[in-house]
PDB file of C-alpha atoms in Angstrom:
ATOM      1  CA  MET A 207       7.194 189.408  50.168  1.00 46.00           C
ATOM      2  CA  PRO A 208       8.991 186.448  51.060  1.00 46.00           C
ATOM      3  CA  VAL A 209      11.014 183.798  48.547  1.00 43.00           C
ATOM      4  CA  LEU A 210      11.697 180.566  49.509  1.00 41.00           C
ATOM      5  CA  ALA A 211      13.678 178.347  47.551  1.00 40.00           C
ATOM      6  CA  THR A 212      13.836 174.453  49.168  1.00 38.00           C
ATOM      7  CA  SER A 213      16.488 171.610  48.481  1.00 38.00           C
ATOM      8  CA  LEU A 214      16.328 167.623  49.339  1.00 37.00           C
ATOM      9  CA  VAL A 215      19.775 167.165  51.214  1.00 39.00           C
ATOM     10  CA  GLY A 216      20.249 163.597  51.640  1.00 41.00           C
ATOM     11  CA  ALA A 217      18.095 161.399  53.822  1.00 39.00           C
ATOM     12  CA  ARG A 218      18.658 163.514  56.862  1.00 38.00           C
ATOM     13  CA  GLY A 219      15.794 165.914  55.520  1.00 40.00           C
ATOM     14  CA  LEU A 220      14.427 169.263  54.137  1.00 35.00           C
ATOM     15  CA  ALA A 221      16.978 172.403  54.008  1.00 36.00           C
ATOM     16  CA  ILE A 222      15.246 175.414  54.080  1.00 34.00           C
ATOM     17  CA  LEU A 223      16.607 178.321  53.103  1.00 33.00           C
ATOM     18  CA  SER A 224      14.741 181.725  53.284  1.00 38.00           C
ATOM     19  CA  TRP A 225      14.922 184.959  53.166  1.00 38.00           C
ATOM     20  CA  ARG A 226      12.508 187.742  54.521  1.00 39.00           C
ATOM     21  CA  LYS A 227      12.854 191.376  53.855  1.00 41.00           C
ATOM     22  CA  GLY A 228      12.239 193.958  56.528  1.00 42.00           C
ATOM     23  CA  LEU A 229      14.166 191.728  59.217  1.00 40.00           C
ATOM     24  CA  SER A 230      16.982 193.437  61.050  1.00 42.00           C
ATOM     25  CA  GLY A 231      20.596 192.689  59.533  1.00 45.00           C
ATOM     26  CA  GLY A 232      18.595 192.466  56.132  1.00 45.00           C
ATOM     27  CA  CYS A 233      18.636 188.629  56.135  1.00 43.00           C
ATOM     28  CA  SER A 234      19.015 185.505  58.475  1.00 41.00           C
ATOM     29  CA  TRP A 235      19.593 181.826  57.635  1.00 38.00           C
ATOM     30  CA  ARG A 236      18.143 178.723  59.134  1.00 41.00           C
ATOM     31  CA  THR A 237      18.808 175.136  58.747  1.00 39.00           C
ATOM     32  CA  LEU A 238      16.298 172.533  59.435  1.00 37.00           C
ATOM     33  CA  CYS A 239      17.155 169.248  58.334  1.00 40.00           C
ATOM     34  CA  ALA A 240      14.950 167.049  61.328  1.00 43.00           C
ATOM     35  CA  PRO A 241      12.441 164.988  59.598  1.00 44.00           C
ATOM     36  CA  ALA A 242       9.547 164.845  61.507  1.00 47.00           C
ATOM     37  CA  ALA A 243       9.788 161.973  63.819  1.00 48.00           C
ATOM     38  CA  PRO A 244       6.829 158.996  64.012  1.00 47.00           C
ATOM     39  CA  SER A 245       3.910 159.398  66.755  1.00 47.00           C
ATOM     40  CA  ALA A 246       4.720 157.147  69.875  1.00 46.00           C
ATOM     41  CA  ALA A 247       0.906 155.804  69.125  1.00 48.00           C
ATOM     42  CA  SER A 248       2.035 154.207  65.658  1.00 47.00           C
ATOM     43  CA  PRO A 249       6.047 154.094  65.275  1.00 48.00           C
ATOM     44  CA  ALA A 250       7.450 153.183  61.907  1.00 49.00           C
ATOM     45  CA  ALA A 251       7.286 149.297  60.593  1.00 50.00           C
ATOM     46  CA  GLY A 252      10.617 147.758  60.202  1.00 50.00           C
ATOM     47  CA  ALA A 253      12.131 150.986  63.107  1.00 50.00           C
ATOM     48  CA  PRO A 254      14.902 149.189  65.344  1.00 52.00           C
ATOM     49  CA  THR A 255      13.153 148.669  68.922  1.00 53.00           C
ATOM     50  CA  LYS A 256      15.241 150.388  71.962  1.00 51.00           C
ATOM     51  CA  PRO A 257      17.844 147.671  73.265  1.00 51.00           C
ATOM     52  CA  ALA A 258      17.317 146.886  77.048  1.00 48.00           C
ATOM     53  CA  GLU A 259      19.515 148.721  79.319  1.00 49.00           C
ATOM     54  CA  LYS A 260      22.512 147.485  80.799  1.00 47.00           C
ATOM     55  CA  GLU A 261      22.213 146.168  84.569  1.00 48.00           C
ATOM     56  CA  GLU A 262      24.224 148.272  86.493  1.00 54.00           C
ATOM     57  CA  ARG A 263      27.279 146.217  88.020  1.00 61.00           C
ATOM     58  CA  PHE A 264      27.273 146.503  91.354  1.00 67.00           C
ATOM     59  CA  GLU A 265      30.261 147.881  92.857  1.00 77.00           C
ATOM     60  CA  VAL A 266      31.740 149.026  97.232  1.00 80.00           C
ATOM     61  CA  ILE A 267      34.828 150.696  95.351  1.00 80.00           C
ATOM     62  CA  HIS A 268      35.394 153.474  93.294  1.00 79.00           C
ATOM     63  CA  LYS A 269      37.876 155.704  91.602  1.00 78.00           C
ATOM     64  CA  ARG A 270      37.544 158.476  94.649  1.00 80.00           C
ATOM     65  CA  ASN A 271      36.364 156.448  98.388  1.00 81.00           C
ATOM     66  CA  SER A 272      35.208 158.195 101.287  1.00 82.00           C
ATOM     67  CA  PHE A 273      36.651 156.001 104.530  1.00 81.00           C
ATOM     68  CA  LYS A 274      36.931 156.707 107.929  1.00 86.00           C
ATOM     69  CA  ARG A 275      38.180 154.367 110.562  1.00 86.00           C
ATOM     70  CA  VAL A 276      35.528 153.557 112.999  1.00 87.00           C
ATOM     71  CA  ALA A 277      37.591 151.242 115.916  1.00 87.00           C
ATOM     72  CA  SER A 278      40.718 150.246 117.216  1.00 87.00           C
ATOM     73  CA  PHE A 279      42.178 147.586 119.402  1.00 88.00           C
ATOM     74  CA  ALA A 280      44.884 147.067 120.655  1.00 81.00           C
ATOM     75  CA  CYS A 281      43.945 143.483 122.667  1.00 84.00           C
ATOM     76  CA  ALA A 282      42.137 141.200 122.894  1.00 85.00           C
ATOM     77  CA  ASN A 283      39.506 142.493 126.013  1.00 84.00           C
ATOM     78  CA  GLN A 284      38.804 145.774 124.199  1.00 83.00           C
ATOM     79  CA  LEU A 285      37.062 143.207 121.458  1.00 86.00           C
ATOM     80  CA  ALA A 286      34.192 142.962 124.425  1.00 82.00           C
ATOM     81  CA  SER A 287      33.452 147.421 123.670  1.00 80.00           C
ATOM     82  CA  ALA A 288      33.626 146.789 119.998  1.00 81.00           C
ATOM     83  CA  PRO A 289      31.026 149.842 118.466  1.00 80.00           C
ATOM     84  CA  ASP A 290      27.861 148.642 116.223  1.00 80.00           C
ATOM     85  CA  THR A 291      28.580 148.922 112.667  1.00 80.00           C
ATOM     86  CA  ASP A 292      25.515 149.022 112.002  1.00 82.00           C
ATOM     87  CA  GLY A 293      24.966 145.570 110.651  1.00 85.00           C
ATOM     88  CA  LEU A 294      27.666 146.475 107.587  1.00 91.00           C
ATOM     89  CA  PRO A 295      29.442 143.405 106.295  1.00 92.00           C
ATOM     90  CA  GLU A 296      33.382 143.053 107.776  1.00 93.00           C
ATOM     91  CA  ILE A 297      36.281 142.068 104.904  1.00 95.00           C
ATOM     92  CA  CYS A 298      39.085 141.130 107.049  1.00 94.00           C
ATOM     93  CA  VAL A 299      42.888 141.549 105.987  1.00 94.00           C
ATOM     94  CA  ALA A 300      45.557 139.157 107.776  1.00 93.00           C
ATOM     95  CA  GLY A 301      49.591 138.285 106.379  1.00 91.00           C
ATOM     96  CA  ARG A 302      53.045 138.246 107.608  1.00 89.00           C
ATOM     97  CA  THR A 303      54.737 141.095 108.339  1.00 85.00           C
ATOM     98  CA  ASN A 304      56.178 142.376 105.486  1.00 84.00           C
ATOM     99  CA  ALA A 305      53.889 141.187 102.284  1.00 86.00           C
ATOM    100  CA  GLY A 306      52.248 143.985 101.459  1.00 84.00           C
ATOM    101  CA  LYS A 307      49.277 143.595 103.210  1.00 86.00           C
ATOM    102  CA  SER A 308      48.890 147.441 104.053  1.00 82.00           C
ATOM    103  CA  SER A 309      50.505 148.281 100.632  1.00 85.00           C
ATOM    104  CA  LEU A 310      47.735 145.712  98.983  1.00 89.00           C
ATOM    105  CA  VAL A 311      45.024 148.193 100.917  1.00 87.00           C
ATOM    106  CA  ASN A 312      45.966 151.523  99.955  1.00 87.00           C
ATOM    107  CA  HIS A 313      46.129 150.213  96.481  1.00 89.00           C
ATOM    108  CA  LEU A 314      43.049 148.886  96.524  1.00 89.00           C
ATOM    109  CA  LEU A 315      41.469 151.791  97.596  1.00 86.00           C
ATOM    110  CA  GLY A 316      43.581 154.063  95.609  1.00 83.00           C
ATOM    111  CA  SER A 317      44.576 155.496  99.124  1.00 77.00           C
ATOM    112  CA  ASN A 318      48.231 156.521 100.444  1.00 72.00           C
ATOM    113  CA  HIS A 319      47.704 156.766 103.863  1.00 66.00           C
ATOM    114  CA  MET A 320      44.947 154.353 105.179  1.00 65.00           C
ATOM    115  CA  ALA A 321      46.597 150.977 106.013  1.00 63.00           C
ATOM    116  CA  LYS A 322      50.265 151.750 107.860  1.00 58.00           C
ATOM    117  CA  ALA A 323      52.404 150.561 105.105  1.00 53.00           C
ATOM    118  CA  SER A 324      55.622 150.887 105.516  1.00 49.00           C
ATOM    119  CA  SER A 325      59.699 148.586 105.257  1.00 50.00           C
ATOM    120  CA  ARG A 326      60.380 148.602 109.071  1.00 54.00           C
ATOM    121  CA  GLN A 327      58.439 145.541 110.640  1.00 55.00           C
ATOM    122  CA  GLY A 328      55.530 146.382 113.240  1.00 52.00           C
ATOM    123  CA  LYS A 329      53.790 148.984 111.759  1.00 61.00           C
ATOM    124  CA  THR A 330      50.701 148.194 112.684  1.00 72.00           C
ATOM    125  CA  THR A 331      49.512 147.571 116.132  1.00 73.00           C
ATOM    126  CA  HIS A 332      45.904 147.495 115.775  1.00 83.00           C
ATOM    127  CA  ILE A 333      42.923 145.843 114.629  1.00 89.00           C
ATOM    128  CA  ASP A 334      41.701 148.944 112.512  1.00 88.00           C
ATOM    129  CA  LEU A 335      38.505 149.092 111.393  1.00 91.00           C
ATOM    130  CA  TYR A 336      37.610 151.070 108.804  1.00 90.00           C
ATOM    131  CA  GLU A 337      34.050 152.057 106.987  1.00 92.00           C
ATOM    132  CA  ILE A 338      34.251 151.585 103.042  1.00 90.00           C
ATOM    133  CA  ASN A 339      31.860 154.238 101.095  1.00 90.00           C
ATOM    134  CA  ASP A 340      29.327 153.386 104.085  1.00 89.00           C
ATOM    135  CA  LYS A 341      29.376 149.493 102.541  1.00 91.00           C
ATOM    136  CA  PHE A 342      31.472 147.618 103.996  1.00 93.00           C
ATOM    137  CA  ILE A 343      33.860 147.408 107.222  1.00 93.00           C
ATOM    138  CA  PHE A 344      37.354 147.273 106.280  1.00 91.00           C
ATOM    139  CA  ALA A 345      39.432 145.643 108.878  1.00 91.00           C
ATOM    140  CA  ASP A 346      43.697 145.758 109.032  1.00 88.00           C
ATOM    141  CA  MET A 347      45.262 143.626 111.680  1.00 88.00           C
ATOM    142  CA  PRO A 348      49.210 143.456 113.010  1.00 86.00           C
ATOM    143  CA  GLY A 349      51.387 141.214 110.880  1.00 83.00           C
ATOM    144  CA  TYR A 350      53.375 137.951 112.182  1.00 83.00           C
ATOM    145  CA  GLY A 351      56.401 136.529 111.349  1.00 76.00           C
ATOM    146  CA  PHE A 352      58.984 138.693 113.255  1.00 69.00           C
ATOM    147  CA  GLY A 353      62.170 135.929 112.813  1.00 64.00           C
ATOM    148  CA  ILE A 354      65.070 134.992 115.795  1.00 58.00           C
ATOM    149  CA  ASN A 355      65.769 138.964 114.957  1.00 58.00           C
ATOM    150  CA  GLY A 356      62.331 140.013 115.882  1.00 62.00           C
ATOM    151  CA  GLY A 357      62.748 140.890 119.777  1.00 67.00           C
ATOM    152  CA  ILE A 358      60.213 142.622 121.401  1.00 77.00           C
ATOM    153  CA  LEU A 359      57.929 142.472 118.464  1.00 72.00           C
ATOM    154  CA  ASN A 360      57.923 138.401 118.803  1.00 72.00           C
ATOM    155  CA  HIS A 361      57.120 139.283 122.149  1.00 74.00           C
ATOM    156  CA  LYS A 362      54.459 141.277 121.439  1.00 78.00           C
ATOM    157  CA  TRP A 363      53.654 138.873 119.128  1.00 74.00           C
ATOM    158  CA  ARG A 364      53.151 136.566 121.607  1.00 78.00           C
ATOM    159  CA  ARG A 365      50.876 138.532 124.620  1.00 80.00           C
ATOM    160  CA  GLU A 366      48.857 140.870 122.702  1.00 82.00           C
ATOM    161  CA  TRP A 367      48.371 140.249 119.195  1.00 81.00           C
ATOM    162  CA  LYS A 368      48.084 136.671 118.387  1.00 86.00           C
ATOM    163  CA  PRO A 369      45.527 136.594 121.151  1.00 88.00           C
ATOM    164  CA  LEU A 370      43.788 139.798 120.023  1.00 90.00           C
ATOM    165  CA  ILE A 371      43.385 137.691 116.096  1.00 91.00           C
ATOM    166  CA  TYR A 372      42.077 134.840 117.149  1.00 92.00           C
ATOM    167  CA  THR A 373      39.829 137.053 119.329  1.00 92.00           C
ATOM    168  CA  TYR A 374      38.664 138.970 116.306  1.00 92.00           C
ATOM    169  CA  LEU A 375      38.283 136.037 114.112  1.00 93.00           C
ATOM    170  CA  GLN A 376      35.277 134.991 116.444  1.00 92.00           C
ATOM    171  CA  ARG A 377      33.098 137.609 115.602  1.00 90.00           C
ATOM    172  CA  GLU A 378      30.289 136.809 113.358  1.00 90.00           C
ATOM    173  CA  THR A 379      30.554 140.187 111.679  1.00 90.00           C
ATOM    174  CA  ILE A 380      32.430 138.875 109.471  1.00 94.00           C
ATOM    175  CA  LYS A 381      32.064 137.868 106.266  1.00 95.00           C
ATOM    176  CA  ALA A 382      35.118 137.139 104.532  1.00 96.00           C
ATOM    177  CA  ALA A 383      38.875 137.458 104.844  1.00 97.00           C
ATOM    178  CA  ILE A 384      41.745 138.205 102.425  1.00 96.00           C
ATOM    179  CA  PHE A 385      44.891 136.077 103.029  1.00 96.00           C
ATOM    180  CA  ALA A 386      48.245 138.192 101.897  1.00 95.00           C
ATOM    181  CA  CYS A 387      51.156 136.061 100.938  1.00 94.00           C
ATOM    182  CA  ASP A 388      54.311 137.083  99.391  1.00 92.00           C
ATOM    183  CA  ILE A 389      54.536 134.774  96.266  1.00 93.00           C
ATOM    184  CA  ARG A 390      58.215 134.549  96.857  1.00 89.00           C
ATOM    185  CA  TRP A 391      58.659 133.706 100.174  1.00 89.00           C
ATOM    186  CA  VAL A 392      57.911 129.776 101.589  1.00 92.00           C
ATOM    187  CA  PRO A 393      55.388 129.968 103.844  1.00 93.00           C
ATOM    188  CA  THR A 394      56.143 129.300 107.436  1.00 90.00           C
ATOM    189  CA  GLN A 395      54.038 127.668 110.166  1.00 90.00           C
ATOM    190  CA  GLU A 396      52.627 130.551 111.741  1.00 90.00           C
ATOM    191  CA  ASP A 397      51.378 131.310 107.655  1.00 93.00           C
ATOM    192  CA  VAL A 398      49.774 127.491 107.780  1.00 93.00           C
ATOM    193  CA  ALA A 399      48.332 128.581 111.764  1.00 92.00           C
ATOM    194  CA  ILE A 400      46.431 131.520 110.505  1.00 93.00           C
ATOM    195  CA  SER A 401      45.228 130.086 107.492  1.00 94.00           C
ATOM    196  CA  GLN A 402      44.090 127.243 109.187  1.00 94.00           C
ATOM    197  CA  ALA A 403      42.082 129.159 112.033  1.00 94.00           C
ATOM    198  CA  LEU A 404      40.461 131.382 109.297  1.00 95.00           C
ATOM    199  CA  ARG A 405      38.816 127.821 107.961  1.00 93.00           C
ATOM    200  CA  ASP A 406      38.305 126.670 111.652  1.00 94.00           C
ATOM    201  CA  CYS A 407      36.262 129.774 112.367  1.00 95.00           C
ATOM    202  CA  GLY A 408      34.399 128.938 108.767  1.00 96.00           C
ATOM    203  CA  ILE A 409      35.178 132.107 107.489  1.00 97.00           C
ATOM    204  CA  PRO A 410      35.665 132.429 103.799  1.00 96.00           C
ATOM    205  CA  THR A 411      39.095 132.950 102.659  1.00 96.00           C
ATOM    206  CA  LEU A 412      40.368 134.451  99.255  1.00 96.00           C
ATOM    207  CA  LEU A 413      44.398 133.534  98.540  1.00 96.00           C
ATOM    208  CA  VAL A 414      45.730 136.602  97.655  1.00 96.00           C
ATOM    209  CA  MET A 415      49.651 136.414  96.505  1.00 96.00           C
ATOM    210  CA  THR A 416      51.596 139.498  96.652  1.00 94.00           C
ATOM    211  CA  LYS A 417      54.471 141.274  95.005  1.00 91.00           C
ATOM    212  CA  ASP A 418      53.183 139.357  91.890  1.00 90.00           C
ATOM    213  CA  ASP A 419      55.834 142.036  89.597  1.00 88.00           C
ATOM    214  CA  ARG A 420      59.254 141.024  91.595  1.00 86.00           C
ATOM    215  CA  ILE A 421      58.880 137.241  90.874  1.00 83.00           C
ATOM    216  CA  LEU A 422      61.555 136.180  88.840  1.00 71.00           C
ATOM    217  CA  ASN A 423      63.959 138.755  91.682  1.00 63.00           C
ATOM    218  CA  ARG A 424      64.377 136.211  93.747  1.00 55.00           C
ATOM    219  CA  ALA A 425      67.814 134.796  95.487  1.00 41.00           C
ATOM    220  CA  GLY A 426      65.565 131.206  95.559  1.00 49.00           C
ATOM    221  CA  PHE A 427      65.711 130.496  92.035  1.00 52.00           C
ATOM    222  CA  SER A 428      70.736 130.879  92.189  1.00 45.00           C
ATOM    223  CA  PRO A 429      71.958 127.610  91.618  1.00 42.00           C
ATOM    224  CA  ASP A 430      74.537 127.959  94.670  1.00 40.00           C
ATOM    225  CA  MET A 431      71.376 127.225  97.563  1.00 40.00           C
ATOM    226  CA  THR A 432      72.696 125.097 100.242  1.00 39.00           C
ATOM    227  CA  ASP A 433      70.816 121.544 100.223  1.00 38.00           C
ATOM    228  CA  ASP A 434      68.397 123.255 103.371  1.00 42.00           C
ATOM    229  CA  GLN A 435      67.437 125.791 100.804  1.00 44.00           C
ATOM    230  CA  GLU A 436      66.847 123.281  97.946  1.00 42.00           C
ATOM    231  CA  GLU A 437      64.636 121.060 100.626  1.00 44.00           C
ATOM    232  CA  GLN A 438      62.876 124.154 101.753  1.00 47.00           C
ATOM    233  CA  ASN A 439      62.439 126.000  98.325  1.00 47.00           C
ATOM    234  CA  SER A 440      61.658 122.277  96.677  1.00 46.00           C
ATOM    235  CA  ASN A 441      58.004 121.400  95.099  1.00 48.00           C
ATOM    236  CA  PRO A 442      57.243 117.987  94.189  1.00 47.00           C
ATOM    237  CA  ASP A 443      54.718 118.769  91.117  1.00 50.00           C
ATOM    238  CA  ARG A 444      56.951 120.652  89.077  1.00 54.00           C
ATOM    239  CA  GLN A 445      60.665 121.101  88.498  1.00 63.00           C
ATOM    240  CA  ARG A 446      62.111 124.870  90.224  1.00 70.00           C
ATOM    241  CA  PRO A 447      62.875 127.557  87.878  1.00 69.00           C
ATOM    242  CA  VAL A 448      65.916 128.796  86.965  1.00 66.00           C
ATOM    243  CA  ALA A 449      67.586 132.121  85.870  1.00 62.00           C
ATOM    244  CA  SER A 450      66.366 131.768  82.730  1.00 64.00           C
ATOM    245  CA  SER A 451      62.839 130.708  83.438  1.00 69.00           C
ATOM    246  CA  SER A 452      59.697 132.931  82.004  1.00 80.00           C
ATOM    247  CA  VAL A 453      57.643 134.687  84.114  1.00 83.00           C
ATOM    248  CA  ALA A 454      54.469 132.076  83.821  1.00 84.00           C
ATOM    249  CA  GLU A 455      57.025 129.158  84.981  1.00 84.00           C
ATOM    250  CA  ALA A 456      58.024 131.043  87.826  1.00 85.00           C
ATOM    251  CA  ARG A 457      54.394 132.222  88.579  1.00 88.00           C
ATOM    252  CA  ALA A 458      53.574 128.806  87.893  1.00 89.00           C
ATOM    253  CA  TRP A 459      55.731 126.710  90.672  1.00 88.00           C
ATOM    254  CA  LEU A 460      55.630 129.398  93.749  1.00 90.00           C
ATOM    255  CA  ALA A 461      51.944 129.772  93.274  1.00 92.00           C
ATOM    256  CA  ALA A 462      51.952 126.083  93.489  1.00 92.00           C
ATOM    257  CA  ARG A 463      54.340 125.999  95.927  1.00 92.00           C
ATOM    258  CA  VAL A 464      52.343 128.186  98.435  1.00 94.00           C
ATOM    259  CA  ARG A 465      49.421 126.621  97.977  1.00 95.00           C
ATOM    260  CA  ALA A 466      51.124 123.052  98.481  1.00 94.00           C
ATOM    261  CA  ARG A 467      52.953 124.712 102.113  1.00 94.00           C
ATOM    262  CA  LEU A 468      49.601 126.099 103.269  1.00 95.00           C
ATOM    263  CA  ASN A 469      47.824 122.764 102.505  1.00 94.00           C
ATOM    264  CA  TRP A 470      44.819 125.508 100.619  1.00 94.00           C
ATOM    265  CA  PRO A 471      41.904 123.801 100.044  1.00 91.00           C
ATOM    266  CA  LYS A 472      42.050 122.666  96.093  1.00 88.00           C
ATOM    267  CA  GLU A 473      37.952 124.309  95.374  1.00 85.00           C
ATOM    268  CA  GLN A 474      39.177 127.702  96.714  1.00 89.00           C
ATOM    269  CA  PRO A 475      40.854 130.155  93.967  1.00 92.00           C
ATOM    270  CA  HIS A 476      44.121 132.174  94.714  1.00 94.00           C
ATOM    271  CA  LEU A 477      44.389 135.682  92.882  1.00 94.00           C
ATOM    272  CA  HIS A 478      47.710 137.512  91.963  1.00 94.00           C
ATOM    273  CA  TYR A 479      48.158 140.787  93.084  1.00 94.00           C
ATOM    274  CA  SER A 480      50.981 143.807  92.077  1.00 92.00           C
ATOM    275  CA  ILE A 481      50.616 147.431  92.852  1.00 89.00           C
ATOM    276  CA  GLU A 482      52.142 148.129  89.942  1.00 88.00           C
ATOM    277  CA  SER A 483      49.386 147.254  88.249  1.00 85.00           C
ATOM    278  CA  VAL A 484      45.103 147.608  87.637  1.00 87.00           C
ATOM    279  CA  LYS A 485      44.380 143.740  86.357  1.00 89.00           C
ATOM    280  CA  GLY A 486      44.732 142.480  89.481  1.00 91.00           C
ATOM    281  CA  ARG A 487      43.220 145.214  91.389  1.00 91.00           C
ATOM    282  CA  LYS A 488      39.981 144.652  89.452  1.00 92.00           C
ATOM    283  CA  HIS A 489      39.655 141.336  90.272  1.00 92.00           C
ATOM    284  CA  LEU A 490      39.875 141.614  94.010  1.00 93.00           C
ATOM    285  CA  ARG A 491      37.646 144.872  93.820  1.00 91.00           C
ATOM    286  CA  ARG A 492      35.275 142.503  92.390  1.00 92.00           C
ATOM    287  CA  TRP A 493      35.637 139.596  94.743  1.00 94.00           C
ATOM    288  CA  LEU A 494      34.971 142.484  97.720  1.00 93.00           C
ATOM    289  CA  ALA A 495      32.033 143.251  95.956  1.00 92.00           C
ATOM    290  CA  SER A 496      30.861 139.782  95.905  1.00 93.00           C
ATOM    291  CA  PHE A 497      31.790 139.082  99.210  1.00 94.00           C
ATOM    292  CA  VAL A 498      29.585 142.013 100.515  1.00 93.00           C
ATOM    293  CA  LYS A 499      26.270 141.369  98.625  1.00 93.00           C
ATOM    294  CA  ALA A 500      26.687 138.008  99.803  1.00 93.00           C
ATOM    295  CA  ARG A 501      23.866 137.170 102.145  1.00 93.00           C
ATOM    296  CA  ASP A 502      26.013 135.177 104.387  1.00 94.00           C
ATOM    297  CA  ARG A 503      28.899 133.084 104.721  1.00 95.00           C
ATOM    298  CA  GLU A 504      26.937 130.203 103.018  1.00 95.00           C
ATOM    299  CA  GLU A 505      26.861 131.878 100.388  1.00 94.00           C
ATOM    300  CA  ALA A 506      30.369 133.475  99.676  1.00 95.00           C
ATOM    301  CA  TRP A 507      31.801 129.967 100.073  1.00 94.00           C
ATOM    302  CA  ALA A 508      29.888 129.182  96.850  1.00 93.00           C
ATOM    303  CA  LEU A 509      31.354 132.087  95.393  1.00 92.00           C
ATOM    304  CA  LEU A 510      34.670 130.681  95.968  1.00 92.00           C
ATOM    305  CA  GLY A 511      34.162 127.877  95.079  1.00 89.00           C
ATOM    306  CA  SER A 512      32.211 128.075  91.723  1.00 87.00           C
ATOM    307  CA  ALA A 513      35.032 130.559  90.855  1.00 80.00           C
ATOM    308  CA  TRP A 514      37.798 128.199  91.195  1.00 63.00           C
ATOM    309  CA  SER A 515      35.792 125.434  88.716  1.00 60.00           C
ATOM    310  CA  ARG A 516      37.136 128.394  85.836  1.00 54.00           C
ATOM    311  CA  THR A 517      40.518 128.380  87.561  1.00 52.00           C
ATOM    312  CA  ALA A 518      41.167 125.722  87.628  1.00 53.00           C
ATOM    313  CA  GLN A 519      40.805 125.076  83.914  1.00 53.00           C
ATOM    314  CA  GLU A 520      43.279 128.149  83.101  1.00 52.00           C
ATOM    315  CA  GLN A 521      45.474 126.617  85.228  1.00 53.00           C
ATOM    316  CA  ALA A 522      45.893 123.477  83.964  1.00 53.00           C
ATOM    317  CA  LEU A 523      45.884 125.196  80.357  1.00 52.00           C
ATOM    318  CA  ILE A 524      48.716 126.870  81.070  1.00 50.00           C
ATOM    319  CA  GLU A 525      50.147 123.626  82.760  1.00 53.00           C
ATOM    320  CA  ARG A 526      50.137 121.991  79.617  1.00 55.00           C
ATOM    321  CA  ARG A 527      51.785 124.484  77.611  1.00 53.00           C
ATOM    322  CA  ILE A 528      54.274 125.054  80.067  1.00 50.00           C
ATOM    323  CA  ASP A 529      55.489 121.580  80.115  1.00 54.00           C
ATOM    324  CA  ALA A 530      55.181 121.453  76.202  1.00 52.00           C
TER     325      ALA A 530
END
């Protein structure tokens, strides 16, 4: 006859220790700790209800991304034969040469070779369209602003790349744009012209100030500048930072200078970005998801306008702390 012993173990249930003769090995032990569950028809009184499932965030870029180049345009005439992208929204990236535009694209997508990043000017010579995760099209455009020593690059810009970019911006499939600008540089007339062209075409544009980790490594803060350099780097809204300035002071001054030189509308926000940090990447990925999910440009404009109200309050708080 089997011998049965029972003991109560806390609130976890009843532990049953059983021993039976005749089993292989002489004996066996089993511990049953799960109490009987109440039936679905009559749940226990006061039992906690299951919380509602959290809505999954819409994302277009993940840790691992699939991308493929679907088109590449070298001149404006080729845009007429652009392939059909099945209605996928396009997000274009514009910016001056060596402003960190291609590095931003690669860092954003977690890739080292998608966009042609290089310290040499004029590395990107085409408008390349990439399909990202079958959700949207990313357009990497050639840079501009090669300076007086640009030589053949300036010639190509005037004859090929400038008409190509201005013609491409007429595409109705462009949902939004990212305008990359090195936060340390004074925007040039070409920067102003391209940013104005984006607004004239009605393209919702997010201003992204790149190389945010290098704002203190700037010769413009040196006291031995000439009068022309001082006038070029002047910002009437704030005192120019010096070598002993904090990162927050330098960032606020440089950001205000970029916005003022570009005549950037006050209702449109900007974003600080560095390939050495994941914070800016996380924010920019959310912006891309919002642009892709937007029904049309009007809704994308509304997203930019609503975000700026909160950003303006945060910027005002930063400025009050700096001035204090």
